[in-house]
Amino acid sequence: MNAELRPIKTAAETALSAAFAAQKAQLPGMASAREAAFKRFEAAGLPHRRVEDWKYTDLRALMREAKPLAPRPDAVALARAKNAGAAFAAVEGRRIVLVDGVFIPELSDLAALEPGLSIRSMALAAGDPAIAERLGHVVATDNVAVALNTAFMADGVVIDVAERAALTRPLHLVAFNSGGAPASVFTRSLATIGKGARAMLIESHEGAPGNDYQVNTALELTVGDEAHVDHVKITGEGAGALHVSSLMVAVGAHARFNEFLFTAGAAVVRNQLFVRFDGEGTVAGIRGATLLNGREHADTTLVADHVAGDCVAREVFKSVLDGESRGVFQGKIIVRPHAQKTDSKMAAHALLLSEEAEADSKPELEIFADDVQCGHGSTAGALDDDLLFYLKARGIPAKEAEALMIQAFVGEAIDGIEHAGLRDTLIDHVAAWLKKRS
Amino acid sequence: MPAVQETVDQVRRIDVDQYKYGFETIIESDKAPKGLNDDTVRFISAKKNEPQWMLDWRLDAYRRWQTMREPNWAKVHYPPIDYQDLYYYSAPKKKDGPKSLDEIDPEILETYRKLGIPLRETEALLGIQRPAGEAADGGENGESGESGYGRRVAVDAVFDSVSVATTFKEELAKVGVLFMPISEALQKHPDLVKQYLGTVVPVTDNFFATLNAAVFSDGSFVYVPPGVRCPMELSTYFRINERNTGQFERTLIIADKGSYVSYLEGCTAPSRDENQLHAAVVELIALDDAEIKYSTIQNWYPGDKNGKGGVYNFVTKRGDCRGARSKISWTQLETGSAITWKYPSCILRGDDSRGEFYSIAISNGHQQVDSGTKMIHLGKNTISRIISKGISAGQSQNTYRGLVSAHRKAKGARNFTNCDSLLIGDKCGAHTVPYIEAKNASAVIEHEATTSKISEATLFYCRQRGLSAEEAVALVVNGFVKDVLQTLPMEFAVEAQKLISVSLEGSVG
Amino acid sequence: MALLEIKNLHVSVDGKQILNGLDLVVENGQVAAIMGPNGSGKSTLAHVLAGKADYEVTQGQVLFDGEDLLALAPDERAAKGVFLAFQYPLEIPGVATMTFLRTALNAQRKKRGQEELSAPDFNRRVFDAAGKLGIERDMLRRGVNVGFSGGEKKRNEVLQMALLEPRLCVLDETDSGLDIDALKVVSEGVNRLRAPNRAFVVITHYQRLLDHIVPDVVHVLSRGRIARTGGKELAHELEAQGYAQYQEAVAS
């Protein structure tokens, strides 16, 4: 009944093994790290519900097959990508475009980089020993999804922001799926924000509804001491997509770090977030909003690891679940011995709009220091009938009243985003989702 | 509340290694040979003179157990248990079952006399010898027993593997309440046992429950007939005395339609260096409109200050609110055992049924606690409530683990959960692992958890008013757990309060 | 012999020197006001007298009734009769005020070798003292200071003072956060406790409290020592002129 022997490989596992054997020689750099990571995957297999961290997202069942690795985008693919990221025009960010997992400088806005900012292709940088040394070490993990990413990563970007540099525009990483033959994409990026620097990094993942693809994306982010960094990830993949994302963040002392995960779209989403607080005096806000419909499945798994004390962290996650969708939130706050004066609070709220939707939540505390203030709250329920009635009694039609309440519910998390343009864009996204729903 | 003062005195009197209940009773006992195999199971079954179906049930469990592995997901660590190095059956030697107290080994009575305070079972045991008239008085107006003081408690005392005495049997029989050792129930009411045994905790539920099914030696059986409000508290007293003895008791409580019963379980074990295994199974069944209140005070030997010895407490407790509007309420005060692994749960099957879990879990020294509850909402408009207070001191680790699940058909299900942890000192850990599963939109689930310490400022405030450091901690902790203490039957609340401060002894300074 | 005698007291907190050779004598029956600008060391003095951890006495001594006060644990000082009315009284959830009062009173009595009070005797004393302070019985059943307003918390402090019958009462900014009505109730409560065998050290930033609790002597604390001593009129002078001169006087 417990961890039994590994059963026979699934079709997806077999396909991944074959793909690795056939194509590892063509993958850029990091040969030994890839081998080691693939061994880790082969030993564990695709994570399934008996693996505690994947209890509610059984990847072995959800990922019936592994698509072939995506080919380099051709002219048709690139033409389709011309307007990628246009939905975020109001953000006025510096576009960095990846098409089918490949960094495309011609589509990216690399002119007049601010002093101290460098942007490189991961495919080219992976051969650089200095990069190889950093990769996989920002927040080391034996997570199988990350191991798969390490084994197969084809491209991505390496972003460096020098000490004290202040970027005037957000960096906007657009990961675009061009919709060719069914394919899988593995991207890996590395962003290092120096001491006292200021940067905002937006990632948006998009693809057309009919596209058949799988994404495994990973970002390692280092937030230097006294730096102020915002990272916002928008998962707006096409309806057929399977999207697995891992974000590893190491935060220095006296820093400010804001994270936001916006998820609407894709058949299956797993957003993993490993944040480690390495220095004292840091203030962090980690938030997210998930909107699901149909048979969509989205999982947000967060580990906030307080190694150093005296940090303040606030985590707020909201999910709105309609149709037969399933929303999963797993959040763990760890306070290591000596991380005294940690103030970390987590809230996860799910709104169920249909009888068939399901919300699973597992907020954990693991506390090894006594002088801390930690807590979590989690709720699940439907819209408040009394409030709905009140709005209707004031003449607001039912659907509008509902929409209003849903917007307010999600808004509580979105309000944590400092960038006004992005905030407005995401509020528009919510409005669009609601419109599509009705 | 004078108990606070008593608490405070208690702290002062008792040294950390002076586990109050750690005396050993030297009596002759009748043991099964060490180790576990088909023959051990047959031996136990034969000793109990069990019907064939019961033996078959046990052997089936034993066969299944051999294919299972010990669970390892809890946040507890211990060296591997050698299941062949244990005695699975130990009974105080006797000729026949006791018919009166006179037949019980005086050493055992002396043991209970010494244990007297926490459960007053000495008084209760003596109750057998009270004139019948006195007992009858209480029987006629059971309601008046609510006044608290002088309220009588019927006790079934389990010593190592067997029940040694059950009190107030006749009085209970008058209202039709069956309260007896489960071994006796198997003889006298085999159909009732057969109908309900293993229906809440199936034979193959988990490693320890399956082991229990194979080798359980005794435990209590309660049946409350329709419409009967049990006139007194029922209580079982468990004590592990023999060296290297596993205690595997099995409790089965059935509250038939519209009935009510309050049941209290208390446990102790002498201090020993070896770890003693305790793997009990408790099954509760509440039919329509019935209510069962189950309280536990667990103070098995926690090991010495170096973490040596102590009881491994791996227990499966589950209640089935089988009927509409039924109610099951668990209250537990966990202060003992080296390792505690238990999740008293409720299956809320009947519509409008209700489950409650109130827990205080205190760990000190090197204790490890992984405890909590499961509330499985299956019926419509089912309600559950969880209040958990964890206190970690010394070098202990204290985990709350809980599941609240509202199934598709559990329309209108509601849960409220509050789990608070308090840390005393910087070498211990407090963890919270809740699982929350909402599978229908009309369910409302609310969960909140906090972790904090007793602030230096609060302690200073108390000390400025004249309290010593330990008195101050005891006072603040008693305040912290107040919500749960209030759910214990009155006469046990005071004892519970004492136990709390004793358990925290040595946690400050 | 003076009730309280502080000689050349030097105290630092986190390595920062707060009290710099403070000398102070408080006689039995005396009400001594300690006034001074923010950061002059007023609250430090209160906390050192009560024995709060993290206050390091680097030099000097404090004699209470001729005995070395600094050698005693906080609860021992309390049993000897030192009472601190906190500027910010703490909340203790789940512990009824009644329980707290009884536990404290009996702990002190025991340390002094006295009998514990019987329940009726104790109740009578509490209800009597509470009545005078306008404290409802319902409040006594609630957790200590939990959900109390600022005024209720301060009244609760005075109730404890009345019940524990200390010999030295140190009032740390008792007027902070009180409106005029609450200030009156609290002051009257304190005034009722004035007695020949009981002294008060009233620490305050403002003169207004001293209109209600009229001091026998006023000390001005500045830069960690007593800069000036005078009668009650000194308080009015400070109110009119502010503390500027004391900040400069020591600085120069």
Coordinates of N, CA and C in Angstrom, one line a residue, chain A residues 1-3 52 55-56 340 352 354-382, chain B residues 68-71 75 397 408 411 423 425-426 428-453:
Chain A
M1 N 0.8 -1.2 0.0 CA 0.0 0.0 0.0 C 0.9 1.3 0.0
N2 N 2.1 1.1 0.4 CA 3.0 2.3 0.4 C 3.9 2.2 -0.8
A3 N 4.8 3.3 -0.8 CA 5.7 3.4 -2.0 C 6.2 2.0 -2.5
E52 N 3.9 12.7 -2.4 CA 3.1 13.7 -1.6 C 3.0 15.1 -2.3
K55 N 0.3 15.0 -4.9 CA -0.9 14.3 -4.5 C -2.2 14.7 -5.3
Y56 N -2.3 16.0 -5.6 CA -3.5 16.4 -6.3 C -3.3 16.7 -7.8
Q340 N 14.7 33.5 13.4 CA 13.8 34.1 14.4 C 13.2 35.4 13.8
L352 N -16.0 28.5 -5.6 CA -16.5 27.5 -6.5 C -17.8 28.0 -7.2
S354 N -19.4 26.3 -9.7 CA -20.3 25.2 -10.2 C -20.2 24.0 -9.3
E355 N -21.2 23.2 -9.3 CA -21.3 22.1 -8.5 C -20.2 21.0 -8.8
E356 N -19.7 21.1 -10.0 CA -18.8 20.1 -10.4 C -17.3 20.5 -10.2
A357 N -17.1 21.7 -9.9 CA -15.7 22.2 -9.7 C -15.2 21.6 -8.3
E358 N -13.9 21.6 -8.2 CA -13.3 21.1 -7.0 C -12.1 21.9 -6.6
A359 N -12.0 22.2 -5.3 CA -10.8 23.0 -4.8 C -10.1 22.1 -3.8
D360 N -8.8 22.0 -4.0 CA -8.0 21.2 -3.0 C -6.9 22.2 -2.5
S361 N -6.8 22.2 -1.2 CA -5.8 23.1 -0.6 C -5.1 22.4 0.5
K362 N -3.8 22.7 0.5 CA -2.9 22.1 1.5 C -1.9 23.2 2.0
P363 N -2.3 24.0 2.9 CA -1.4 25.0 3.4 C -0.6 24.5 4.6
E364 N 0.7 24.4 4.5 CA 1.5 23.8 5.6 C 2.4 24.8 6.3
L365 N 2.6 24.5 7.5 CA 3.6 25.2 8.3 C 4.6 24.2 8.8
E366 N 5.9 24.6 8.7 CA 6.9 23.7 9.3 C 7.9 24.7 10.0
I367 N 7.7 24.7 11.3 CA 8.3 25.8 12.1 C 9.3 25.2 13.1
F368 N 10.6 25.7 12.9 CA 11.6 25.2 13.8 C 12.2 26.3 14.7
A369 N 11.6 27.5 14.7 CA 12.1 28.6 15.5 C 11.0 29.1 16.3
D370 N 11.2 29.6 17.5 CA 10.1 29.9 18.3 C 9.6 31.3 18.2
D371 N 10.5 32.3 17.9 CA 10.1 33.7 18.0 C 9.6 34.1 16.6
V372 N 8.5 33.5 16.2 CA 8.0 33.8 14.9 C 6.5 34.1 14.9
Q373 N 6.0 34.7 13.9 CA 4.6 34.9 13.7 C 4.2 34.3 12.4
C374 N 3.7 33.1 12.4 CA 3.3 32.5 11.1 C 1.9 32.0 11.2
G375 N 1.3 32.0 10.1 CA -0.1 31.5 10.1 C -0.6 31.3 8.6
H376 N -1.7 30.6 8.5 CA -2.3 30.5 7.2 C -3.8 30.4 7.4
G377 N -4.5 30.8 6.3 CA -5.9 30.6 6.3 C -6.3 30.1 5.0
S378 N -7.3 29.3 5.0 CA -7.8 28.7 3.7 C -9.3 28.6 3.7
T379 N -9.9 29.0 2.7 CA -11.4 28.8 2.6 C -11.8 28.3 1.3
A380 N -12.9 27.7 1.2 CA -13.5 27.3 0.0 C -15.0 27.4 0.1
G381 N -15.6 27.9 -0.9 CA -17.1 28.1 -0.8 C -17.6 28.8 -2.1
A382 N -18.9 28.9 -2.1 CA -19.6 29.6 -3.2 C -19.7 31.1 -3.0
Chain B
M68 N 1.9 -6.0 4.0 CA 1.8 -4.5 4.1 C 3.2 -4.0 4.7
R69 N 3.4 -2.7 4.4 CA 4.6 -2.0 4.9 C 4.2 -1.0 6.0
E70 N 5.1 -0.7 6.9 CA 4.8 0.3 7.9 C 4.8 1.6 7.2
P71 N 3.8 2.5 7.6 CA 3.7 3.8 6.9 C 4.9 4.7 7.4
K75 N 5.6 12.8 10.3 CA 6.8 13.4 10.7 C 7.3 12.9 12.0
Q397 N 8.9 17.5 18.6 CA 8.4 17.9 17.3 C 6.9 17.6 17.4
R408 N -18.9 15.2 -3.4 CA -19.9 15.8 -4.4 C -21.3 15.9 -3.8
K411 N -23.9 18.2 -0.1 CA -24.3 19.6 -0.3 C -24.5 20.3 1.0
L423 N 5.0 27.6 20.7 CA 6.4 27.0 20.8 C 7.0 27.6 22.1
G425 N 10.6 27.6 23.8 CA 12.0 27.3 23.5 C 12.3 27.2 22.1
D426 N 13.6 27.3 21.7 CA 14.0 27.4 20.3 C 14.6 26.1 19.8
C428 N 12.5 23.2 19.6 CA 11.4 22.4 19.2 C 10.8 22.8 17.9
G429 N 9.9 22.0 17.4 CA 9.3 22.3 16.1 C 7.8 22.2 16.2
A430 N 7.1 23.0 15.4 CA 5.6 22.9 15.4 C 5.2 23.0 13.9
H431 N 4.4 22.0 13.5 CA 4.1 21.9 12.1 C 2.6 21.7 11.9
T432 N 2.1 22.2 10.7 CA 0.7 22.1 10.4 C 0.6 21.6 9.0
V433 N -0.1 20.5 8.8 CA -0.3 19.9 7.5 C -1.8 19.6 7.3
P434 N -2.5 20.6 6.9 CA -3.9 20.3 6.6 C -4.2 20.0 5.1
Y435 N -5.1 19.1 4.9 CA -5.6 18.9 3.5 C -7.0 19.3 3.4
I436 N -7.3 20.1 2.5 CA -8.7 20.6 2.4 C -9.2 20.3 1.0
E437 N -10.3 19.6 0.9 CA -10.8 19.2 -0.4 C -12.3 19.5 -0.5
A438 N -12.6 20.5 -1.3 CA -14.0 20.9 -1.5 C -14.4 20.4 -2.9
K439 N -15.4 19.5 -2.9 CA -15.8 18.9 -4.2 C -17.2 19.3 -4.5
N440 N -17.8 20.2 -3.8 CA -19.0 20.8 -4.3 C -19.1 22.2 -3.9
A441 N -19.9 23.0 -4.7 CA -19.8 24.4 -4.5 C -20.6 24.9 -3.2
S442 N -21.5 24.1 -2.8 CA -22.3 24.6 -1.6 C -21.6 24.3 -0.3
A443 N -20.5 23.6 -0.4 CA -19.7 23.3 0.8 C -19.0 24.6 1.2
V444 N -18.9 24.9 2.5 CA -18.1 26.0 3.0 C -17.1 25.5 4.0
I445 N -15.8 25.7 3.6 CA -14.7 25.2 4.5 C -13.9 26.4 4.9
E446 N -13.6 26.5 6.1 CA -12.8 27.6 6.6 C -11.7 27.0 7.5
H447 N -10.5 27.4 7.2 CA -9.4 26.8 8.0 C -8.5 28.0 8.4
E448 N -8.0 28.0 9.6 CA -7.0 29.0 10.0 C -6.0 28.4 11.0
A449 N -4.8 28.8 10.8 CA -3.8 28.2 11.7 C -2.8 29.3 12.1
T450 N -2.3 29.3 13.3 CA -1.3 30.3 13.7 C -0.2 29.6 14.5
T451 N 0.9 30.1 14.4 CA 2.1 29.6 15.2 C 2.6 30.8 16.0
S452 N 2.8 30.6 17.3 CA 3.4 31.8 18.0 C 4.1 31.2 19.2
K453 N 4.8 32.1 19.9 CA 5.4 31.7 21.1 C 4.8 32.5 22.3

